[in-house]
Short mmCIF file of C-alpha atoms in Angstrom, two decimals:
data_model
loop_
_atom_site.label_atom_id
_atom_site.label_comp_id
_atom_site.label_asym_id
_atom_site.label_seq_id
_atom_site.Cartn_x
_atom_site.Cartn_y
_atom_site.Cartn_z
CA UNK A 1 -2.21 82.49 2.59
CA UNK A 2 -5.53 80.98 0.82
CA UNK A 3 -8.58 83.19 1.26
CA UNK A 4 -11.61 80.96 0.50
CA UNK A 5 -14.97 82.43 1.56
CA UNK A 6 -18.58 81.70 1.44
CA UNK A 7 -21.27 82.88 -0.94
CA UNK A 8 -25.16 82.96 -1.37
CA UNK A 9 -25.63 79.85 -4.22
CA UNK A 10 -27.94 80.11 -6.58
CA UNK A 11 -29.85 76.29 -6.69
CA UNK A 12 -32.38 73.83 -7.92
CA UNK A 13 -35.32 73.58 -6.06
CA UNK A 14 -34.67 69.56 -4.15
CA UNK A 15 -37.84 68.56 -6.32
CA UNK A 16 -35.45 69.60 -9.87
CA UNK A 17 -32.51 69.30 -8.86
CA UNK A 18 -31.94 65.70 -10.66
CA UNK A 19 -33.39 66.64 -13.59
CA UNK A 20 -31.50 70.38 -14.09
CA UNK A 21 -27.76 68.49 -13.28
CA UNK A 22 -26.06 67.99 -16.38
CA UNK A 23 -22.28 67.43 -16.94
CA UNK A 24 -20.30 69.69 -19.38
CA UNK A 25 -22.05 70.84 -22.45
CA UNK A 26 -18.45 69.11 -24.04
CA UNK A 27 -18.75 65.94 -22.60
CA UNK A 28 -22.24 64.92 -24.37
CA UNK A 29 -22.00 63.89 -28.12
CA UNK A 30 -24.69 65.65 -30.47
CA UNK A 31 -27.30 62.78 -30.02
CA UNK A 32 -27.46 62.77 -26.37
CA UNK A 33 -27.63 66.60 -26.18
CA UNK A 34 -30.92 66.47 -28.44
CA UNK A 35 -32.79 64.10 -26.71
CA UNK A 36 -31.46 65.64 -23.21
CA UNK A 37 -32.71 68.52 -24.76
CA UNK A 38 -36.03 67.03 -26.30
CA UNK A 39 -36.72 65.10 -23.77
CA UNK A 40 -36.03 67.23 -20.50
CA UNK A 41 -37.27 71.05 -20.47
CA UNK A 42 -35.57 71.53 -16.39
CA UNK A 43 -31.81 70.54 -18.17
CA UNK A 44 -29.35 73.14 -17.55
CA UNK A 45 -28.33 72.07 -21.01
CA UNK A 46 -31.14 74.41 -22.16
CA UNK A 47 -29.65 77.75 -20.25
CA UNK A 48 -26.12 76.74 -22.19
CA UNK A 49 -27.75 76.03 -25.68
CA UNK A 50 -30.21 78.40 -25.51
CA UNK A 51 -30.57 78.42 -29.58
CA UNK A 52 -32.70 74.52 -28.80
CA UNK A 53 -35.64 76.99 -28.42
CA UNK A 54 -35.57 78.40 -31.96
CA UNK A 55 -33.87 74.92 -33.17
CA UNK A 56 -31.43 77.25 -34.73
CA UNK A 57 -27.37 77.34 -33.51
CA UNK A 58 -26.37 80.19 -32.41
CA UNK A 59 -22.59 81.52 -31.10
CA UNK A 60 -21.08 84.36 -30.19
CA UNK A 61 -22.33 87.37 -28.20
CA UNK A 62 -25.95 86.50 -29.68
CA UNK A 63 -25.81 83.28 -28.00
CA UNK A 64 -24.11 84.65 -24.60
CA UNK A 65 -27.75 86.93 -24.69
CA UNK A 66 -29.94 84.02 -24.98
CA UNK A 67 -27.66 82.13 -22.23
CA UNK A 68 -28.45 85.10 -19.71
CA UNK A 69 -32.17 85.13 -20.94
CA UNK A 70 -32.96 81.59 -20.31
CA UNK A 71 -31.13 81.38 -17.16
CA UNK A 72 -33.45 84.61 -15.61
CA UNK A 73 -36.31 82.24 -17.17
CA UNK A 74 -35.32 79.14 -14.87
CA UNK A 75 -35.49 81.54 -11.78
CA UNK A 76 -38.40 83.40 -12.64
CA UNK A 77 -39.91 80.18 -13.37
CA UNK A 78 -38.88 79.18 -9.17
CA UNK A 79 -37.18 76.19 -10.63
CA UNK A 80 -33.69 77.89 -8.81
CA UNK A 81 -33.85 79.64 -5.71
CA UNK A 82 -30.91 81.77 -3.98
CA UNK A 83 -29.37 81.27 -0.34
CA UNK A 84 -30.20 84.24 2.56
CA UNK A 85 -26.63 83.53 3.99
CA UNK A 86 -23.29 82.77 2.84
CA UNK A 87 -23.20 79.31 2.96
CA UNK A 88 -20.20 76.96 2.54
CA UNK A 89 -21.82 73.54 0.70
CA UNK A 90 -20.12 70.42 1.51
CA UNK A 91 -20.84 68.27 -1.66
CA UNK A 92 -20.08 64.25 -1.70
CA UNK A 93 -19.80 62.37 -4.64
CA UNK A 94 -19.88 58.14 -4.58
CA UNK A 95 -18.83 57.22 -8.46
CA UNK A 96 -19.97 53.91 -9.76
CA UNK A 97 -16.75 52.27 -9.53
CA UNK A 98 -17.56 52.66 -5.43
CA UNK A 99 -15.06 55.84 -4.99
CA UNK A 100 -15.81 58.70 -2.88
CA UNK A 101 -14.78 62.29 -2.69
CA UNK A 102 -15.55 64.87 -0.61
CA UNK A 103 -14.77 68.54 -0.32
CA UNK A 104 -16.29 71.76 -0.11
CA UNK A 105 -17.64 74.28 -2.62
CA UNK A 106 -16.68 77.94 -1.67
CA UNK A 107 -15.64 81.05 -3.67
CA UNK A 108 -11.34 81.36 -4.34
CA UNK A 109 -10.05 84.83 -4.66
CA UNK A 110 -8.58 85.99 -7.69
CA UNK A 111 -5.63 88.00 -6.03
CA UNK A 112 -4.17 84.15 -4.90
CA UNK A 113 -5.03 83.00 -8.35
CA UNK A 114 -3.01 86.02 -9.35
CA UNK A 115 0.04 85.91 -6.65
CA UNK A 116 0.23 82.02 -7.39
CA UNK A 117 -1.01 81.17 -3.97
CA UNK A 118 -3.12 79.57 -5.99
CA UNK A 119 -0.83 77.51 -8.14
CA UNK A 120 -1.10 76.57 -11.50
CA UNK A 121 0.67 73.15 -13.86
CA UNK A 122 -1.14 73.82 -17.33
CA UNK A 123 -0.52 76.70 -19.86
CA UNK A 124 -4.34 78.47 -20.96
CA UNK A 125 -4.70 79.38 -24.47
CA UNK A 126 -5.21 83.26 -24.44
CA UNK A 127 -7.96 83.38 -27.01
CA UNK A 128 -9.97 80.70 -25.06
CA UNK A 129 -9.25 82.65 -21.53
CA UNK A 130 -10.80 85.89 -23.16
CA UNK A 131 -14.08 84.42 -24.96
CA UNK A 132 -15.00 82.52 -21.85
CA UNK A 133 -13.99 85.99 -19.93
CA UNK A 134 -16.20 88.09 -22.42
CA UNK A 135 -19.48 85.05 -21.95
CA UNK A 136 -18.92 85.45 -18.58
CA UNK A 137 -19.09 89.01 -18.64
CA UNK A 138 -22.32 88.96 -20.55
CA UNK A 139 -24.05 86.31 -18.56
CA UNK A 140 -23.16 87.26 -15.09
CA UNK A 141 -22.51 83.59 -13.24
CA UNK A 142 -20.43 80.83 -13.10
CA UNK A 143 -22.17 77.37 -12.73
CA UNK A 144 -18.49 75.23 -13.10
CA UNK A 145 -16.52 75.15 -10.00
CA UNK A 146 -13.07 75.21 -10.79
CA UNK A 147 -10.90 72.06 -8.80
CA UNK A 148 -8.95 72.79 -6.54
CA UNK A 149 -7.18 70.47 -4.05
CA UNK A 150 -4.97 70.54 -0.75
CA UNK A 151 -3.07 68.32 1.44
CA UNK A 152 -5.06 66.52 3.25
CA UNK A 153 -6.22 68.16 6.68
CA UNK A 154 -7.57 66.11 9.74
CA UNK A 155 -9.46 69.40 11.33
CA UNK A 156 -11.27 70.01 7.71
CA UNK A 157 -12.03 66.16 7.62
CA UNK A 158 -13.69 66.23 11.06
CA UNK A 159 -15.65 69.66 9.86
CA UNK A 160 -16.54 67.36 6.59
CA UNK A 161 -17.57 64.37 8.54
CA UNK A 162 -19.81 65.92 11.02
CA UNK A 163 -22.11 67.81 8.87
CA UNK A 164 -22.52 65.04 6.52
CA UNK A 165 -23.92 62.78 9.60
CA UNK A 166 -26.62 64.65 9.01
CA UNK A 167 -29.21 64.21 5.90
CA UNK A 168 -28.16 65.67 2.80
CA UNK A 169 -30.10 68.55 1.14
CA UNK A 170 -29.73 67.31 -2.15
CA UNK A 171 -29.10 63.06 -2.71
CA UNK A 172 -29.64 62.02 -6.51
CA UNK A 173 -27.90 59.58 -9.03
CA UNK A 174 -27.26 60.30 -12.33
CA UNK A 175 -27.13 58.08 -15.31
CA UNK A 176 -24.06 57.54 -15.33
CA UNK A 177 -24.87 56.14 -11.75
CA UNK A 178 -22.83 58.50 -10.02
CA UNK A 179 -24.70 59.88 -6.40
CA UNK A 180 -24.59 63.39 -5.29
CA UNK A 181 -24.84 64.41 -2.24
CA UNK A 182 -24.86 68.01 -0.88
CA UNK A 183 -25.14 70.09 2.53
CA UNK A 184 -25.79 73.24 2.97
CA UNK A 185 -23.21 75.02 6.01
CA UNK A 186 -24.88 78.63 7.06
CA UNK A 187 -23.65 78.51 10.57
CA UNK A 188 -21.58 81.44 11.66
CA UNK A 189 -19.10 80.13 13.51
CA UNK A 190 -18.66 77.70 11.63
CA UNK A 191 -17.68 79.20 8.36
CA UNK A 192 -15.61 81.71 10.26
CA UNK A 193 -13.67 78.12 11.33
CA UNK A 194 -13.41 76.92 7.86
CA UNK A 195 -11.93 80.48 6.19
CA UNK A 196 -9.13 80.23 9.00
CA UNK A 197 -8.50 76.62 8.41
CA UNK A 198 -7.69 77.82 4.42
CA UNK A 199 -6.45 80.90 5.61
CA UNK A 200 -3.37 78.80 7.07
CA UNK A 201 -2.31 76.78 4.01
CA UNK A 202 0.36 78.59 1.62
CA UNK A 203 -0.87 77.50 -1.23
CA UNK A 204 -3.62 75.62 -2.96
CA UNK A 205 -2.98 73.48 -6.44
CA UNK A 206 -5.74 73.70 -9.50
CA UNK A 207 -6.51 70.20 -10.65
CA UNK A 208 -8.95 70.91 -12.91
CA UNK A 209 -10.15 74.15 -14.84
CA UNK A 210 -7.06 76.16 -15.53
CA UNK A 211 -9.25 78.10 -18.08
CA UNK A 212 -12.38 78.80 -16.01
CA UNK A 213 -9.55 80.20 -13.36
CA UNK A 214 -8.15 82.39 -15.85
CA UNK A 215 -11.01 83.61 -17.31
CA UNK A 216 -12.35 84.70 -14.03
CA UNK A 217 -9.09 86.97 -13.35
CA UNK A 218 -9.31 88.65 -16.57
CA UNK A 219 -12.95 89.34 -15.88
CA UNK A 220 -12.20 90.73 -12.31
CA UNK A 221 -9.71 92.87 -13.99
CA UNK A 222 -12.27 94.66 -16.31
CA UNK A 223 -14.65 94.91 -13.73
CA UNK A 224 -12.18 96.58 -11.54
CA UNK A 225 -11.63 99.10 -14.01
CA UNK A 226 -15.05 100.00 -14.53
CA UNK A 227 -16.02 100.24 -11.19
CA UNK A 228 -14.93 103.47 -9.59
CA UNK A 229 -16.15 101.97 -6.16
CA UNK A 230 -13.97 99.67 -6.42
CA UNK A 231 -13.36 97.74 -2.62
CA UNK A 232 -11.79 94.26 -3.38
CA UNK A 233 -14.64 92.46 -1.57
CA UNK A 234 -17.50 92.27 -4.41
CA UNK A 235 -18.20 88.88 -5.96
CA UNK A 236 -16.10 89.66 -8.84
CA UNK A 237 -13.33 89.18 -6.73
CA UNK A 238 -13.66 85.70 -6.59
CA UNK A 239 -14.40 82.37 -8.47
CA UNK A 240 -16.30 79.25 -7.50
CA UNK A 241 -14.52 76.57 -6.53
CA UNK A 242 -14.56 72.55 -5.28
CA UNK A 243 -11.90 72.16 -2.86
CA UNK A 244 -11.09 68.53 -2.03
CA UNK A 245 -7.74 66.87 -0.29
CA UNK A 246 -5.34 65.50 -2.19
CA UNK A 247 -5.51 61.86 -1.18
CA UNK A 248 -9.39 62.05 -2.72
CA UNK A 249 -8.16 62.84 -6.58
CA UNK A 250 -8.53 60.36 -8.57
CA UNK A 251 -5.99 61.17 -11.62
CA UNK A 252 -6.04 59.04 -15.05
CA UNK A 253 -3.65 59.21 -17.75
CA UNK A 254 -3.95 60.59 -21.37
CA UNK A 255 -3.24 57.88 -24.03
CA UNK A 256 -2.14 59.09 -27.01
CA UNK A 257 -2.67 57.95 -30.97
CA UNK A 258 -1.38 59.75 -34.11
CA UNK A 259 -2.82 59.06 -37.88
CA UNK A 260 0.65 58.02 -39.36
CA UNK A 261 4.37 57.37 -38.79
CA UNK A 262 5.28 60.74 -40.85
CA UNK A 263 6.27 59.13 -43.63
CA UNK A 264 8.35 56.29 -41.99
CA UNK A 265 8.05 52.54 -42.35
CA UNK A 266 7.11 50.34 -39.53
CA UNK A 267 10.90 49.42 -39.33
CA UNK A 268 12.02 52.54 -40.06
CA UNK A 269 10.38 53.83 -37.04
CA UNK A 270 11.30 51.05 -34.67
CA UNK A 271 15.16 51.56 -35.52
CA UNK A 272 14.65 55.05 -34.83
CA UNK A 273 12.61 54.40 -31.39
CA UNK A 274 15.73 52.01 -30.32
CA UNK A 275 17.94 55.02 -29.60
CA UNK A 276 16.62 56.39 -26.46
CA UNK A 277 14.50 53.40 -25.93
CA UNK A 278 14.42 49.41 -25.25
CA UNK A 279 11.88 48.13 -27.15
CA UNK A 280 10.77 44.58 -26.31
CA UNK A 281 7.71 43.22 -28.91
CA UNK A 282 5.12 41.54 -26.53
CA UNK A 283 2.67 40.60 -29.23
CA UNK A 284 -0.91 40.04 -28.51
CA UNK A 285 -0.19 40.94 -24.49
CA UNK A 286 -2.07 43.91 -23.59
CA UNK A 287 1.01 45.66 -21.97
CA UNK A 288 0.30 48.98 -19.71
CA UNK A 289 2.82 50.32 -18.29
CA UNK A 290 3.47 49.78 -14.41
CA UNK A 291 6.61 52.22 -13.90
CA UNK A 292 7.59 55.96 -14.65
CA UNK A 293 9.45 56.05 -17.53
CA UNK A 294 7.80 52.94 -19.24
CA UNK A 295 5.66 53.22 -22.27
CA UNK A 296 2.75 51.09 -23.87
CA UNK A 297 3.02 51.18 -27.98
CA UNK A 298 0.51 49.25 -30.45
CA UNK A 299 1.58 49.15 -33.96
CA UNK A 300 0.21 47.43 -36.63
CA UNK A 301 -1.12 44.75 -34.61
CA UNK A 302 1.14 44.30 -31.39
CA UNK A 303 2.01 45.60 -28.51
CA UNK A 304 5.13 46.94 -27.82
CA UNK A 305 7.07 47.48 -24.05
CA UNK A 306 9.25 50.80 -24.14
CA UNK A 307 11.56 51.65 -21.48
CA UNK A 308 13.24 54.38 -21.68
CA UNK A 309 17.16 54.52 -21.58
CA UNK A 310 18.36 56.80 -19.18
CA UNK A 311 21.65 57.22 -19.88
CA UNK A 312 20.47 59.21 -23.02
CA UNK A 313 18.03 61.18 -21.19
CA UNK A 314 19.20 64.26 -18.95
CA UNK A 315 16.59 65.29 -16.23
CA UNK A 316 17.13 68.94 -14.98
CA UNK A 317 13.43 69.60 -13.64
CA UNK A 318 10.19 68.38 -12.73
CA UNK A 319 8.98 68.56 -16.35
CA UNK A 320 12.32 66.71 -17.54
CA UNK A 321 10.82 63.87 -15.50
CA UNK A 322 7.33 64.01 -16.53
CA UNK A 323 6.33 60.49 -18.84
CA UNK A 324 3.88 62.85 -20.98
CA UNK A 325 7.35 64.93 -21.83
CA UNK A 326 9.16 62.37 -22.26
CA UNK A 327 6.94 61.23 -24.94
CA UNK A 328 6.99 64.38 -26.50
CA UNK A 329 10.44 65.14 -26.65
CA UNK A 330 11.62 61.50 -28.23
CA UNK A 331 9.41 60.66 -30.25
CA UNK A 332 5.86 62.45 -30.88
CA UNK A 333 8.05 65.51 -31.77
CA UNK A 334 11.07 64.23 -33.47
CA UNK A 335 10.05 60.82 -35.03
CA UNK A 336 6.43 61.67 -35.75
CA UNK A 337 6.71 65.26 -36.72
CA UNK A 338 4.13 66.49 -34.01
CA UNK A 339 5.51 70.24 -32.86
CA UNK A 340 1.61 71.49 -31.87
CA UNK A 341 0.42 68.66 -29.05
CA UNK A 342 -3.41 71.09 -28.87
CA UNK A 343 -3.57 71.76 -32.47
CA UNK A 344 -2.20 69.20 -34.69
CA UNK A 345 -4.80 67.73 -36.80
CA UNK A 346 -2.76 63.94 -36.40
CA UNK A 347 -2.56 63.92 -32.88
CA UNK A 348 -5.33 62.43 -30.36
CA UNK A 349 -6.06 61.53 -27.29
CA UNK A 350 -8.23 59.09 -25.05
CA UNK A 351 -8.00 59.11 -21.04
CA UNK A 352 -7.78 55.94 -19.65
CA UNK A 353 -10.68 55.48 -18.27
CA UNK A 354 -11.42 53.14 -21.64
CA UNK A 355 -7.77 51.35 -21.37
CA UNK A 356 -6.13 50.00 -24.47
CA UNK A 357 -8.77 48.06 -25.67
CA UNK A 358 -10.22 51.30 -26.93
CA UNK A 359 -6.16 52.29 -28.28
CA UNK A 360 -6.21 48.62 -30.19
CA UNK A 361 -9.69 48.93 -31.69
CA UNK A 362 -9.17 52.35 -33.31
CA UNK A 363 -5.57 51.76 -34.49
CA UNK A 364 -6.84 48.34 -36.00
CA UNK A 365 -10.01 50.27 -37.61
CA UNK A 366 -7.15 52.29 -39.40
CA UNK A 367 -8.26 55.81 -38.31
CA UNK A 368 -4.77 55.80 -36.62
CA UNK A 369 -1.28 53.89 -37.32
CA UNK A 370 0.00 53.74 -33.40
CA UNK A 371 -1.00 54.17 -29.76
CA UNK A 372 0.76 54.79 -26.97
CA UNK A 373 0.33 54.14 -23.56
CA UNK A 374 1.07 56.09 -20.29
CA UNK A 375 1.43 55.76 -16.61
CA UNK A 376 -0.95 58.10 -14.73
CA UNK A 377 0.70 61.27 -13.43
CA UNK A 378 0.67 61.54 -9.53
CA UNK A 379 -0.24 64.29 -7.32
CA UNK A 380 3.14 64.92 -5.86
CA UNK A 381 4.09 65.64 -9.97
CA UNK A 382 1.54 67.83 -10.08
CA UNK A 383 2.55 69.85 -7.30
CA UNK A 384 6.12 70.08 -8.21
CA UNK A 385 5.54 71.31 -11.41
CA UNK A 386 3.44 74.02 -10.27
CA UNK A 387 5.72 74.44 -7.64
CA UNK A 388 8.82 75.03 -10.34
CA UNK A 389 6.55 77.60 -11.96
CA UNK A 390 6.43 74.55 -14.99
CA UNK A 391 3.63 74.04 -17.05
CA UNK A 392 2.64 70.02 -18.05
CA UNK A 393 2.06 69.44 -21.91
CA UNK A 394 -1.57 69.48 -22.44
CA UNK A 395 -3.90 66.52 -21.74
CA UNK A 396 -1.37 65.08 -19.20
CA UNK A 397 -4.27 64.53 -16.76
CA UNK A 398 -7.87 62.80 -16.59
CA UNK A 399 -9.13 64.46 -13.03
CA UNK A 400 -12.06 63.00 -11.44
CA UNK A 401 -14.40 63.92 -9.67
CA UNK A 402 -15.95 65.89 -12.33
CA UNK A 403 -18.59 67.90 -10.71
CA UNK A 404 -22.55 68.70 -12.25
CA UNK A 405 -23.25 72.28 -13.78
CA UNK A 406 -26.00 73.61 -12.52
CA UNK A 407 -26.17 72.40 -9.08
CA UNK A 408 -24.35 75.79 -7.39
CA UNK A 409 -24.37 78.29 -9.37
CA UNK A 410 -22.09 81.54 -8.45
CA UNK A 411 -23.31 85.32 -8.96
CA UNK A 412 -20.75 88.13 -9.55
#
């Protein structure tokens, strides 16, 4: 059974909050991190780059120093401020596009992370799991709640609903015109409420931040074993996390474009694509896909309808089924040479959030010879997959919301 529990938050001061927000370090291109970091001395850009100070880049253990440094500067400075109580913080979040999500931030344990009660639908990279492990280790905080989601639960709705009838604690809109709302939930009886609410569901899914997740069991591992007090209730026990319902993820799909047709011709390739696929040209019609199983493709200058045939497709499993697999496994693999999805040099991706205008534009530009388009994946995929003990090829998913570093922070 889920054990979710409260924790003291580390946070802005309402006056900074706004201004210290920021969205993942890797989500900003190099121009907009300089003048974020020119411009605005309260971003919690400047805690994750602390080398900005020195105008100097710095990595590595040197730069995991500095991160712990400047962070101990924002609170000396009063610009955060830490909770008395263990709070719960129900956080809201109205996107431009007009949708809403709500769900509360709380600390997971890592023994359901380990005994997948806390269940898991990407692989991690090991080398990526162990440097965020070691920065973590050094810096001693999380500030990215990891996503996690659950079916959807009429008593936690009417907890949610309540407390945000009041005013919010925090309220500001970014420039990305995204609104933030958060409340701050302190009351006893309350939180006891909310743990046993969690502490009925069998499982809980990740839908965003397999890594972070990861990282933080590896670090409660080494902690474990160098703590000869050892209890299973200190703060290393447990990462941050933004638990929403299911029916409030909003889940994109991955498009995918690769440089060249591995040495084939157009026609070449299109003969080859007509065995496990129908293949209908629909010219200048920007065709996305409106069915599992159904594929967008823009080559040299069309689109391109694929459906897939099933008689020369066997599905034994959840990730049989999967349209990202699919892909893979007749043509991105054995057409187009492309073993490595997270590594190959020739392979990209773009969620599709910008649609296949943004596919047609760079494969007419020449930077790539073809495009393909995909269905989103659903949350009842998800779930089966991690249910199977599968693991999704990676970028199969665009999850929103996408939560603002910085805005709880969580101590271990």
């Amino acid at each position: 059974m889920a054990k979710i529990i409260p924790f003291k938050a580390v946070r802005p001061t309402r006056d900074k909050v706004s201004l210290l927000a920021a969205r993942s370090y890797d989500s900003y291109t190099a121009m907009q991190v300089e003048s974020r970091l020119r411009d605005n001395p309260f971003s919690f850009l400047h805690i994750v780059n602390p080398g900005y100070k020195y105008q100097k880049e710095i990595s590595g253990e040197e730069r995991y120093g500095l991160v712990k440094n400047r962070y101990q500067e924002f609170k000396e400075d009063g610009i955060f401020m830490q909770d008395e109580k263990p709070s719960f913080y129900i956080y809201k979040i109205v996107n431009r596009d007009g949708l809403e999500f709500n769900g509360i931030v709380g600390a997971a344990s890592v023994q359901d992370y380990a005994d997948d009660v806390i269940k898991k639908h990407e692989d991690t990279l090991e080398f990526r799991e162990i440097i965020f492990k070691e920065y973590l280790k050094t810096v001693g905080f999380n500030a990215e709640a990891v996503l996690l989601t659950y079916p959807d639960n009429p008593e936690l709705e009417a907890i949610i609903g309540k407390v945000m009838q009041s005013r919010a604690e925090y309220e500001f809109t970014t420039t990305y015109r995204d609104t933030h709302y958060l409340w701050n939930v302190d009351d006893a009886k309350l939180l006891e409420k909310i743990q046993k609410i969690y502490s009925k569901m069998p499982a809980l899914y990740i839908a965003d931040g397999h890594h972070r997740s990861a990282s933080s069991y590896l670090l409660a591992k080494d902690l474990k074993e160098e703590n000869p007090h050892h209890k299973g209730d200190e703060a290393y026990n447990y990462f941050m996390s933004f638990l929403i319902p299911e029916s409030d993820l909003k889940i994109y799909e991955f498009n995918r474009l690769v440089k060249d047709l591995n040495g084939l011709k157009k026609e070449e390739f299109l003969i080859k694509l007509d065995e496990n696929f129908r293949i209908e040209n629909r010219g200048m019609e920007y065709y996305k896909p409106s069915k599992k199983h159904h594929f967008s493709m823009y080559l040299d200058g069309e689109f391109y309808s694929l459906y897939l045939r099933k008689s020369k497709y066997e599905i034994k499993n959840a990730l049989d089924a999967l349209d990202t697999q699919i892909l893979y496994v007749t043509i991105l693999k054995p057409l187009l040479g492309i073993e490595d999805l997270r590594n190959d040099q020739r392979i990209d991706y773009s969620h599709g959030k910008k649609d296949l205008a943004y596919v047609k534009t760079v494969v007419d530009s020449g930077t790539f010879a073809v495009g393909f388009g995909l269905l989103s994946v659903t949350t009842e995929e998800i779930k089966m997959i991690a249910d199977e003990g599968l693991k999704m090829p990676p970028k199969s998913t665009y999850i929103e919301p996408k939560l603002r570093s910085g805005v709880t922070i969580y101590e271990f």
